[in-house]
XYZ file of C-alpha atoms in Angstrom:
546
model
C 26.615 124.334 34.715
C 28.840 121.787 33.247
C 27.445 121.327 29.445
C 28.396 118.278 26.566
C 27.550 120.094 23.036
C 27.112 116.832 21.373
C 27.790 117.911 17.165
C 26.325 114.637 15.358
C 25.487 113.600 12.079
C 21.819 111.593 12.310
C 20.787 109.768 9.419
C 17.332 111.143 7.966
C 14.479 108.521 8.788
C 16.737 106.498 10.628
C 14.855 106.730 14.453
C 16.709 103.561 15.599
C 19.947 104.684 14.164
C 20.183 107.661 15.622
C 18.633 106.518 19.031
C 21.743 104.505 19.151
C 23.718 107.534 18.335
C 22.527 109.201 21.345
C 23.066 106.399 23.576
C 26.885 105.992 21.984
C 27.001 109.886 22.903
C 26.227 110.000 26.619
C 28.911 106.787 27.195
C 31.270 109.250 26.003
C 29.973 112.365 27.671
C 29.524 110.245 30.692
C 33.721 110.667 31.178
C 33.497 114.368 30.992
C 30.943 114.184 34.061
C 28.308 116.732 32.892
C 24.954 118.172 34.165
C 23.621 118.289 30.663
C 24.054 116.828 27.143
C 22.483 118.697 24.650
C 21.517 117.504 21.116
C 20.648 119.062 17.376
C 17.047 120.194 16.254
C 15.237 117.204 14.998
C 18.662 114.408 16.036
C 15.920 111.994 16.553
C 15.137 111.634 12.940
C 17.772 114.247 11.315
C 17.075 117.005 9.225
C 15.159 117.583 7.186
C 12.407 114.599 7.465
C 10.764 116.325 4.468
C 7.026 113.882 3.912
C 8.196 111.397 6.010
C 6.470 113.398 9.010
C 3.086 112.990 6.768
C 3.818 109.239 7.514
C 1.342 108.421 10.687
C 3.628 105.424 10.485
C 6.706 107.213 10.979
C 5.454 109.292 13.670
C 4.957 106.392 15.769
C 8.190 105.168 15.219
C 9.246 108.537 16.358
C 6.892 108.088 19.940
C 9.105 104.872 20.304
C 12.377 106.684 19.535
C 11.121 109.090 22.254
C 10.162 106.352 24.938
C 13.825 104.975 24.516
C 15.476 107.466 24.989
C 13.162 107.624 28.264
C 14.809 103.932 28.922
C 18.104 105.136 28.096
C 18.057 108.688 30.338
C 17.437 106.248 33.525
C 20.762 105.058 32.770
C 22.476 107.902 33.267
C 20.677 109.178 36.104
C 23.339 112.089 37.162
C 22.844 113.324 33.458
C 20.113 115.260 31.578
C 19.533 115.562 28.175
C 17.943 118.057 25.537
C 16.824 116.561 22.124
C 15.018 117.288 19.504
C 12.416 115.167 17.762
C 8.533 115.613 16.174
C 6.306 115.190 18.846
C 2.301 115.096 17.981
C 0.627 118.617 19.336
C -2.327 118.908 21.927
C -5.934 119.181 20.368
C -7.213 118.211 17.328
C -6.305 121.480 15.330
C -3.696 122.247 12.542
C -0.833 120.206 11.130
C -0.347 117.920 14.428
C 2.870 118.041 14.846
C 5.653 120.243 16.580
C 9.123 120.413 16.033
C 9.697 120.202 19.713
C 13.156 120.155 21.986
C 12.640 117.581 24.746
C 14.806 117.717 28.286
C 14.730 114.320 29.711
C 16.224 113.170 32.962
C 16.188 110.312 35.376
C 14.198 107.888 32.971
C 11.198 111.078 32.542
C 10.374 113.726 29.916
C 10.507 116.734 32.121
C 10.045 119.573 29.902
C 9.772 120.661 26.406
C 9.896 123.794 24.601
C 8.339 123.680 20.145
C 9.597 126.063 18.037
C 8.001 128.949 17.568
C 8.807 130.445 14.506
C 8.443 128.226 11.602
C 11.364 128.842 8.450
C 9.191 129.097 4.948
C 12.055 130.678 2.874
C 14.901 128.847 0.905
C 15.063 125.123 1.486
C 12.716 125.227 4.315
C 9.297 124.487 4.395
C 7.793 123.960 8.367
C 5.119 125.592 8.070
C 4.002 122.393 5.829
C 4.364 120.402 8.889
C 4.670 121.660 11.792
C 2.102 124.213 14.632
C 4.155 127.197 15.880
C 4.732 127.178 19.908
C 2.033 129.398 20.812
C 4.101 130.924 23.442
C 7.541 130.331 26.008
C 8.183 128.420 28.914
C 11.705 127.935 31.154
C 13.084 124.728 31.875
C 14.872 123.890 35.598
C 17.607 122.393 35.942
C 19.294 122.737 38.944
C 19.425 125.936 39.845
C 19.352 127.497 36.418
C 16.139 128.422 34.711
C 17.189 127.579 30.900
C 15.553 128.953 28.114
C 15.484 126.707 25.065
C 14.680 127.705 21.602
C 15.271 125.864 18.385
C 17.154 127.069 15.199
C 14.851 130.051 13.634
C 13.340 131.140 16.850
C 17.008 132.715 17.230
C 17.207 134.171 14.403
C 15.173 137.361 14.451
C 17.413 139.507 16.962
C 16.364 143.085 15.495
C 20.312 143.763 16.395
C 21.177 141.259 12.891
C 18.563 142.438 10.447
C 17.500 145.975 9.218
C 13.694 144.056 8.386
C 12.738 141.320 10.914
C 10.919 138.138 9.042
C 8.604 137.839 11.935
C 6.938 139.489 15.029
C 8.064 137.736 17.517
C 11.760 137.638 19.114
C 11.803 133.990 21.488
C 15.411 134.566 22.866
C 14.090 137.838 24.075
C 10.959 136.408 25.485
C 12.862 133.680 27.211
C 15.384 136.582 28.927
C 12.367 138.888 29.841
C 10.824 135.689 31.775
C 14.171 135.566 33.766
C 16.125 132.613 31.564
C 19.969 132.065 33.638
C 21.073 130.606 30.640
C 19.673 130.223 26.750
C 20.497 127.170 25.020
C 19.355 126.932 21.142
C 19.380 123.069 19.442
C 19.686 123.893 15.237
C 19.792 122.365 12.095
C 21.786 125.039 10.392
C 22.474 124.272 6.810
C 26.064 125.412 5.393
C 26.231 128.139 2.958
C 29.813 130.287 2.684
C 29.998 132.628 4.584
C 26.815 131.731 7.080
C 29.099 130.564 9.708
C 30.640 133.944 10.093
C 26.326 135.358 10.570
C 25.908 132.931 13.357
C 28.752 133.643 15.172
C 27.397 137.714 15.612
C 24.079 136.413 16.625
C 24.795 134.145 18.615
C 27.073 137.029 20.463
C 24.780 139.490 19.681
C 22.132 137.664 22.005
C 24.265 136.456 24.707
C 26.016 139.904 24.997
C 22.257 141.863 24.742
C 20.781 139.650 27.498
C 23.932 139.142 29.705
C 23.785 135.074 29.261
C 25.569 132.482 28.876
C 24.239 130.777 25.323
C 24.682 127.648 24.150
C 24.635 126.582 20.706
C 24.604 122.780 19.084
C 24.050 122.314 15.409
C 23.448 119.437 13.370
C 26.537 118.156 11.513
C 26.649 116.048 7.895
C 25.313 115.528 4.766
C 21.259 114.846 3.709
C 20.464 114.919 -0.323
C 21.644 118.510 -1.155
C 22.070 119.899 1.599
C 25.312 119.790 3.900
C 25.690 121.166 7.675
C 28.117 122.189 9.278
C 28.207 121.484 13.163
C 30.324 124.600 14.435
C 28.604 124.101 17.369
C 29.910 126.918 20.213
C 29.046 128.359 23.695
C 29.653 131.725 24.588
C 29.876 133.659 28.133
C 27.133 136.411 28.957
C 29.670 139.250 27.635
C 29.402 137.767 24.162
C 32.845 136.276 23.980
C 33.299 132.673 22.997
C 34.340 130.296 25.125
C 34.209 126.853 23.178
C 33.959 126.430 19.250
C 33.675 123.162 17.998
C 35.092 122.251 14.622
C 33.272 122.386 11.120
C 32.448 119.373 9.287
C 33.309 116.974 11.900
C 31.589 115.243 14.395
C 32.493 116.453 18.028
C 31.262 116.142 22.171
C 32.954 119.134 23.814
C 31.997 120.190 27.296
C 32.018 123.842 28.320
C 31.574 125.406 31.811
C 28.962 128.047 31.462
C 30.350 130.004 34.489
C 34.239 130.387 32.730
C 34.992 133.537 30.152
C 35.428 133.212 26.920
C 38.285 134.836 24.597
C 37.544 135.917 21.202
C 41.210 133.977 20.230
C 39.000 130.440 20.570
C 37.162 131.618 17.567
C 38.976 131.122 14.443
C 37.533 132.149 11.004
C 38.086 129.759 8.098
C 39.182 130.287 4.988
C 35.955 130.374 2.296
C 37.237 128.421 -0.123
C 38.674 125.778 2.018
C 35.252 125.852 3.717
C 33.457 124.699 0.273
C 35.726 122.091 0.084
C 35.290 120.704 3.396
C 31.403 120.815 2.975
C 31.619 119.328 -0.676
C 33.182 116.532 0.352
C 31.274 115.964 3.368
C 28.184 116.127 0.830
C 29.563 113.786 -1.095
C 30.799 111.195 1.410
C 27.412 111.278 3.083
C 25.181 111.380 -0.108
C 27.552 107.887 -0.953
C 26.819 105.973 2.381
C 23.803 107.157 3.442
C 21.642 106.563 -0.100
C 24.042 102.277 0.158
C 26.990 103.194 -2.544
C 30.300 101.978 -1.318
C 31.923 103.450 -4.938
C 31.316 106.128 -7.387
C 32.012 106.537 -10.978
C 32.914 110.045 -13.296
C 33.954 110.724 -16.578
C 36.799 112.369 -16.753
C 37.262 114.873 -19.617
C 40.847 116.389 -18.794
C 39.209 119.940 -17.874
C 39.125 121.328 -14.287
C 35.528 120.305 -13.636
C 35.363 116.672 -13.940
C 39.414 116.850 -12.178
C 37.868 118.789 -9.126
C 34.651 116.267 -8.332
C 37.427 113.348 -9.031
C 39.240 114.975 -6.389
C 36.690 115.556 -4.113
C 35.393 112.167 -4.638
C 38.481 110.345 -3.907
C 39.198 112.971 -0.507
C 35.383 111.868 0.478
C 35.592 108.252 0.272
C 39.133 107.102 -0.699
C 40.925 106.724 -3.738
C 40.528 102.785 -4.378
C 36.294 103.446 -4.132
C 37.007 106.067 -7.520
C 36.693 104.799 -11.094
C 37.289 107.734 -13.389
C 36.615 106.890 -17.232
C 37.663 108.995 -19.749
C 35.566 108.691 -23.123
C 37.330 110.642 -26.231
C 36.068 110.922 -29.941
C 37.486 112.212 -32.334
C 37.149 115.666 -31.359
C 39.117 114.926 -28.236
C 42.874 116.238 -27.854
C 45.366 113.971 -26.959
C 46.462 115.755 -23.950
C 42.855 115.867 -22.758
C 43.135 111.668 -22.210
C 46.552 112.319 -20.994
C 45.526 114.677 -18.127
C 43.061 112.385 -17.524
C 45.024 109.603 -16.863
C 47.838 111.914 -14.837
C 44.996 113.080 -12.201
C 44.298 109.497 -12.369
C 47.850 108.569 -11.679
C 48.449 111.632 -9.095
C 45.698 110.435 -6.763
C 45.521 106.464 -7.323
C 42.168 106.294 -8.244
C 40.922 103.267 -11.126
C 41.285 104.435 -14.032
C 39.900 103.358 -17.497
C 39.721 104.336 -21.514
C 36.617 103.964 -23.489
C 36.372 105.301 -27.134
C 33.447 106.490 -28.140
C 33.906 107.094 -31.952
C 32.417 103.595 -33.048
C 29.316 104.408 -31.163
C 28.925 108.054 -31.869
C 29.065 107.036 -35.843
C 26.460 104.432 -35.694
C 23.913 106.781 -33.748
C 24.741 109.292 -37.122
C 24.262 106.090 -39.045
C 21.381 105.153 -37.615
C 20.341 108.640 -37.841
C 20.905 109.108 -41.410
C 17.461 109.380 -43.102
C 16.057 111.810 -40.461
C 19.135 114.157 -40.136
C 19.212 114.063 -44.590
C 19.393 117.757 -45.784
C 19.903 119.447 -42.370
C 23.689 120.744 -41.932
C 25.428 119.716 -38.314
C 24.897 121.607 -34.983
C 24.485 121.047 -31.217
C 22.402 118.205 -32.049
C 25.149 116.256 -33.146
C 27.722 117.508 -30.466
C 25.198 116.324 -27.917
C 25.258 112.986 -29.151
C 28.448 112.476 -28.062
C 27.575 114.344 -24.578
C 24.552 111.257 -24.717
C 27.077 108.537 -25.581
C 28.924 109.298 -22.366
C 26.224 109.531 -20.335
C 25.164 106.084 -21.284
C 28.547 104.388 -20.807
C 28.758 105.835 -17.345
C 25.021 104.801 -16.618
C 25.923 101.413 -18.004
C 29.331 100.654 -16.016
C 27.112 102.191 -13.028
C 24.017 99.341 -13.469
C 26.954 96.728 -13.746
C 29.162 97.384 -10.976
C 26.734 99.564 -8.480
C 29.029 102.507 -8.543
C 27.093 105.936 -8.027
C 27.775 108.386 -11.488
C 28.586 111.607 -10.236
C 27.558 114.416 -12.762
C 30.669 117.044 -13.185
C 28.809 120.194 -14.139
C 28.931 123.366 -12.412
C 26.969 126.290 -11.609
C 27.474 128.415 -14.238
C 26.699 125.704 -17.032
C 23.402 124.930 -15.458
C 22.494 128.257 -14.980
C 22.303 128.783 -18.585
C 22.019 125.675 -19.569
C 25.200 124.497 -21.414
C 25.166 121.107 -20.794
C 23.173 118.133 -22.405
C 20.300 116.271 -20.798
C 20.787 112.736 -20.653
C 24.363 113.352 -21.433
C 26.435 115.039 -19.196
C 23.856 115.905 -16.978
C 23.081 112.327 -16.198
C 24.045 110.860 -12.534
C 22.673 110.423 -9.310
C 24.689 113.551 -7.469
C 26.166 116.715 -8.632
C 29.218 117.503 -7.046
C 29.750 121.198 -8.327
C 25.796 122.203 -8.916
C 26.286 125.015 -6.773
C 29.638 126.143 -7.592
C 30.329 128.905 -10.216
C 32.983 128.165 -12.380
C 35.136 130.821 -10.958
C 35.238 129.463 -7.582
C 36.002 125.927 -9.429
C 39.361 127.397 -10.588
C 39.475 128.493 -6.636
C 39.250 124.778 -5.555
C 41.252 123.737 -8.124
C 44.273 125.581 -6.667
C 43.654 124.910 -3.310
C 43.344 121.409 -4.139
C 46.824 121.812 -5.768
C 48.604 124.423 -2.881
C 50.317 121.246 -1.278
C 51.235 119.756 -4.681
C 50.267 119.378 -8.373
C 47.189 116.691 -7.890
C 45.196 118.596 -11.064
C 47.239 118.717 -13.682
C 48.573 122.497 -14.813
C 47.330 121.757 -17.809
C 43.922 120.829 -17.180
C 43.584 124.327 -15.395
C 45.437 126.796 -17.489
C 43.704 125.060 -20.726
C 40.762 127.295 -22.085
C 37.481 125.702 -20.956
C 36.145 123.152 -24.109
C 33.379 120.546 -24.511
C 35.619 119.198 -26.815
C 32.334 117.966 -29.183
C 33.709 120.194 -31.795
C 36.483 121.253 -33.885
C 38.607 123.798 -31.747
C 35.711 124.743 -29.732
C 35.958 126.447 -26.419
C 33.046 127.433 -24.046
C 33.330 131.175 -25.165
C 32.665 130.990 -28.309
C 28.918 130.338 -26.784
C 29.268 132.215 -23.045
C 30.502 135.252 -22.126
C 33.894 135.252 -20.389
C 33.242 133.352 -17.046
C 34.159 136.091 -14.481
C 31.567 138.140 -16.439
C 28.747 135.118 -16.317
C 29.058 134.493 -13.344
C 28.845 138.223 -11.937
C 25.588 138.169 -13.888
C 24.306 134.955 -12.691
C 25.124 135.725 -8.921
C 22.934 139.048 -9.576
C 20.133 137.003 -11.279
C 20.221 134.309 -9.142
C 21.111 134.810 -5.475
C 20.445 138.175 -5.535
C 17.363 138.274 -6.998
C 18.399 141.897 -9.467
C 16.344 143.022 -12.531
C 18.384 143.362 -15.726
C 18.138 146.965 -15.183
C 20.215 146.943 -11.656
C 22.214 144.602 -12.803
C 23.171 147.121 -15.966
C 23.511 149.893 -13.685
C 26.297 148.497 -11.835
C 28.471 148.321 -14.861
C 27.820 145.128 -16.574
C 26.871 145.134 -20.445
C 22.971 145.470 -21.452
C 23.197 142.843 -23.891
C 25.088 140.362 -22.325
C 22.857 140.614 -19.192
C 19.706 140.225 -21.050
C 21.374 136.880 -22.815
C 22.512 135.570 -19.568
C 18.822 136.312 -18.152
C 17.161 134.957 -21.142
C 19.648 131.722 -21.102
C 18.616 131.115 -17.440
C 15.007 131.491 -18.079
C 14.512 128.986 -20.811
C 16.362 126.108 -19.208
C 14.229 125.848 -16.148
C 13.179 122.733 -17.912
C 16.942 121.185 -17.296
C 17.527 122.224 -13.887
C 14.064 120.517 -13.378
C 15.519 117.378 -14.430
C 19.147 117.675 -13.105
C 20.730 115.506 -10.066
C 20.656 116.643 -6.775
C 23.527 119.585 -6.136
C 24.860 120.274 -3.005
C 24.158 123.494 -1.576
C 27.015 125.569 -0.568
C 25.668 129.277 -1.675
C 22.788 131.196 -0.293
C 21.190 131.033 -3.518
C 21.094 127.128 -5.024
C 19.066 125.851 -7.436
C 16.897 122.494 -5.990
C 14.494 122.540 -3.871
C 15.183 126.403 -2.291
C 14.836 127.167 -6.259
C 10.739 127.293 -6.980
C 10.707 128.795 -10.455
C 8.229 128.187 -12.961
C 8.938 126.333 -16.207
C 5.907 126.917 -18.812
C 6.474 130.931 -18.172
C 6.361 134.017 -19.636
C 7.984 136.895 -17.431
């Protein structure tokens, strides 16, 4: 069977939209003269919908989606189709809806095949919407018998996991029934290193069952969280014989009949990977929430120079206004790396003290600060200062304020609400300083876009007198050990001693990410590139004793 894979990036919400998308999709597939075009889980509103599927509103506008595609399948009458989309479940019981795939062809639903086992971990939450498939059905299509399943439903192949999340294995269900070939429509959210999972399970199944299997994922950006397409097909000995590229969007067509070679799968380089999906995030986030520009401060360290970079790589240069806001605590080279990156990659580029405003706020501030000696509550004025010039210039021109603050600094809260915490996206939310350093150089492998400086400086908020960030934090290849223990994996201070780390640095760190639940609860969005992020997979709570 000649298949399209058809990797595209829906807008969330947007049923006309990405109706259109489809019907832009089979023109082009229509040159490469397939049997079948198959979509991404969901493509008919994007993923995730989120409360929008609580909308009875918005599920009708999803039943109209679906009847135009009907109109548009009749013009292609040599061509079939596979999409995903809500559809409202028989009977009157549970949530009403199931997150169905749909084969249409010659102007007529013909089949369609819900997903049967509904994601609750992480970022996911179906369960909230959707009824489970209650069981598995084939599909015909000439003279295969194609078993469909959607995203999770694949994911339980005992081969993968030593503890399988759920009872049921549908890709095994769909073989025993006598499936020719197993197609599976997802909505696969990036993380590093996930690409290199799905790749073994999709040849783990396809190998196990002796089938060709087809696999189309969802490509782009929605709030935090980024996909990658990497859509692929592989024969029935596991081998892969079409790979489509990551963070793009692609039609391919494949001939389920032809080998595969493992030489068409290339594995990419982790680090370049984050990059890719970071500014995918970010270029998406932009357009699809109506920005056209964004606006950063710009501090001369290697956080606010990495977003800046990503920014301008995301949307171009000339949509970039980087502002760089010292006080009197600021070095002169800090302003003058500032304006170099500026420089280097031809972004706007502006200077706006913030001395004169930072000493009226202490003026103003006088009486109630009387007999109390200066601390953090002064630096983070200045942190406050900033955030309001950047909230201001964003108001007046309609530029989107990207926060610059990374993983590490949010984990344990060093960083200032309302102050450099403020914006409407957070580029680096996910990343851990370390790996910043990491994108920093690979940023710079072709030439020097970040200035030297700005990297091999030692990490400063600059609101103080020589102050660097460890004179607070532990050395950052320590924290963020810690933090990736805490955090993604979940460890108890004790394990996380036991593999080598100090007992009372660990129990700071722990303590540190503990108490500022409160900021993270008030943070931007971040875009998710770990397995572990915090946002909405994060469900901690704040007024907590544990």
């Amino acid at each position: 069977m000649r298949i399209v894979l058809a990797q595209l990036n829906p807008v969330v919400g947007d049923v006309p939209g990405n109706v259109r998308r489809v019907r832009q999709a089979l023109e082009q597939a229509r040159q490469l003269r397939p049997h079948l075009v198959v979509f991404s889980e969901l493509m008919l509103t994007g993923y995730p919908p989120r409360d929008l599927l609580a909308r009875s509103w918005f599920v009708d506008r999803v039943d109209a989606g679906l009847a135009d595609v009907a109109r548009i399948s009749a013009q292609f009458p040599d061509i079939g189709m596979i999409i995903g989309a809500p559809v409202r479940s028989p009977g009157g019981l549970g949530k009403g809806l199931l997150n169905a795939a749909i084969l249409f062809a010659g102007g007529k639903e013909q089949f369609r095949q819900a997903k049967s086992l509904l994601p609750t971990y992480d970022v996911f939450d179906e369960t909230r919407y959707f009824d489970a498939a209650e069981g598995v059905q084939l599909a015909k299509v000439g003279s295969e018998n194609i078993g469909i399943s959607i995203c999770e439903d694949a994911w339980n192949s005992p081969e993968m996991w030593e503890r399988a999340e759920y009872a049921r294995d549908p890709v095994a269900e769909l073989a025993s029934v006598g499936a020719t070939l197993l197609i599976n429509i997802s909505a696969s959210p990036f993380a590093v290193g996930k690409e290199a999972v799905r790749k073994r399970l999709v040849a783990d199944h396809s190998a196990r069952h002796r089938l060709p299997f087809v696999f189309v994922n969802q490509v782009g950006g929605n709030d935090e969280l980024v996909f990658d397409g990497r859509s692929m097909a592989f024969d029935s000995q596991g081998r892969p014989q079409l790979v489509l590229r990551s963070f793009q969007e692609e039609l391919a067509v494949v001939e389920t009949e032809s080998s595969g070679a493992e030489s068409k799968y290339i594995d990419i380089d982790p680090i370049e990977s984050i990059h890719d999906a970071l500014a995918l995030g970010v270029r998406d986030y932009v357009r699809k929430c109506g920005f056209e520009k964004v606006v950063l401060g710009l501090s001369g360290g290697i956080d606010s120079a990495v977003v800046c970079c990503l920014a301008a790589a995301a949307i171009g240069p000339e949509n970039v206004l980087g502002i760089t806001m010292p006080s009197e605590y600021s070095s002169r080279g800090s302003v003058e790396d500032s304006r170099r990156l500026a420089e280097n990659l031809g972004i706007d580029f502006r200077e706006v003290c913030i001395t004169e405003a930072y000493h009226a706020y202490l003026s103003l501030l006088a009486r109630e600060f009387a007999g109390r000696k200066p601390d953090t509550t002064e630096e983070n004025l200045q942190a406050r200062v900033r955030g309001n010039i950047l909230m201001a210039v964003s108001n007046k021109l309609g530029h989107l304020v990207l926060a610059t603050g990374n993983k590490s600094e949010l984990a344990v809260g060093y960083c200032t609400l309302y102050g450099d915490m403020s914006g409407g996206l957070c580029v680096l939310a996910d990343v851990p300083k370390t790996t910043v350093y990491a994108l920093a150089n690979h940023i710079n492998r072709s030439r020097e876009m970040i200035p030297l400086s700005s990297i091999r400086k030692p990490p400063s908020a600059e609101l103080r007198l020589d102050q660097t960030d460890q004179d607070t934090l532990p050395p950052y290849d320590v924290l963020d050990a810690i933090i990736a223990g805490y955090v993604d994996e979940g460890l108890s201070a004790d394990q996380i001693v036991a593999v080598g780390h100090d007992r009372k640095t660990v129990e700071w760190v722990i303590r540190a990410v503990n108490r500022n639940e409160y900021k993270r609860r008030q943070a931007a969005p971040g875009l998710k590139v770990t397995s572990r992020a915090f946002g909405t997979g994060w469900r901690m709570p704040i007024a907590a004793r544990y």
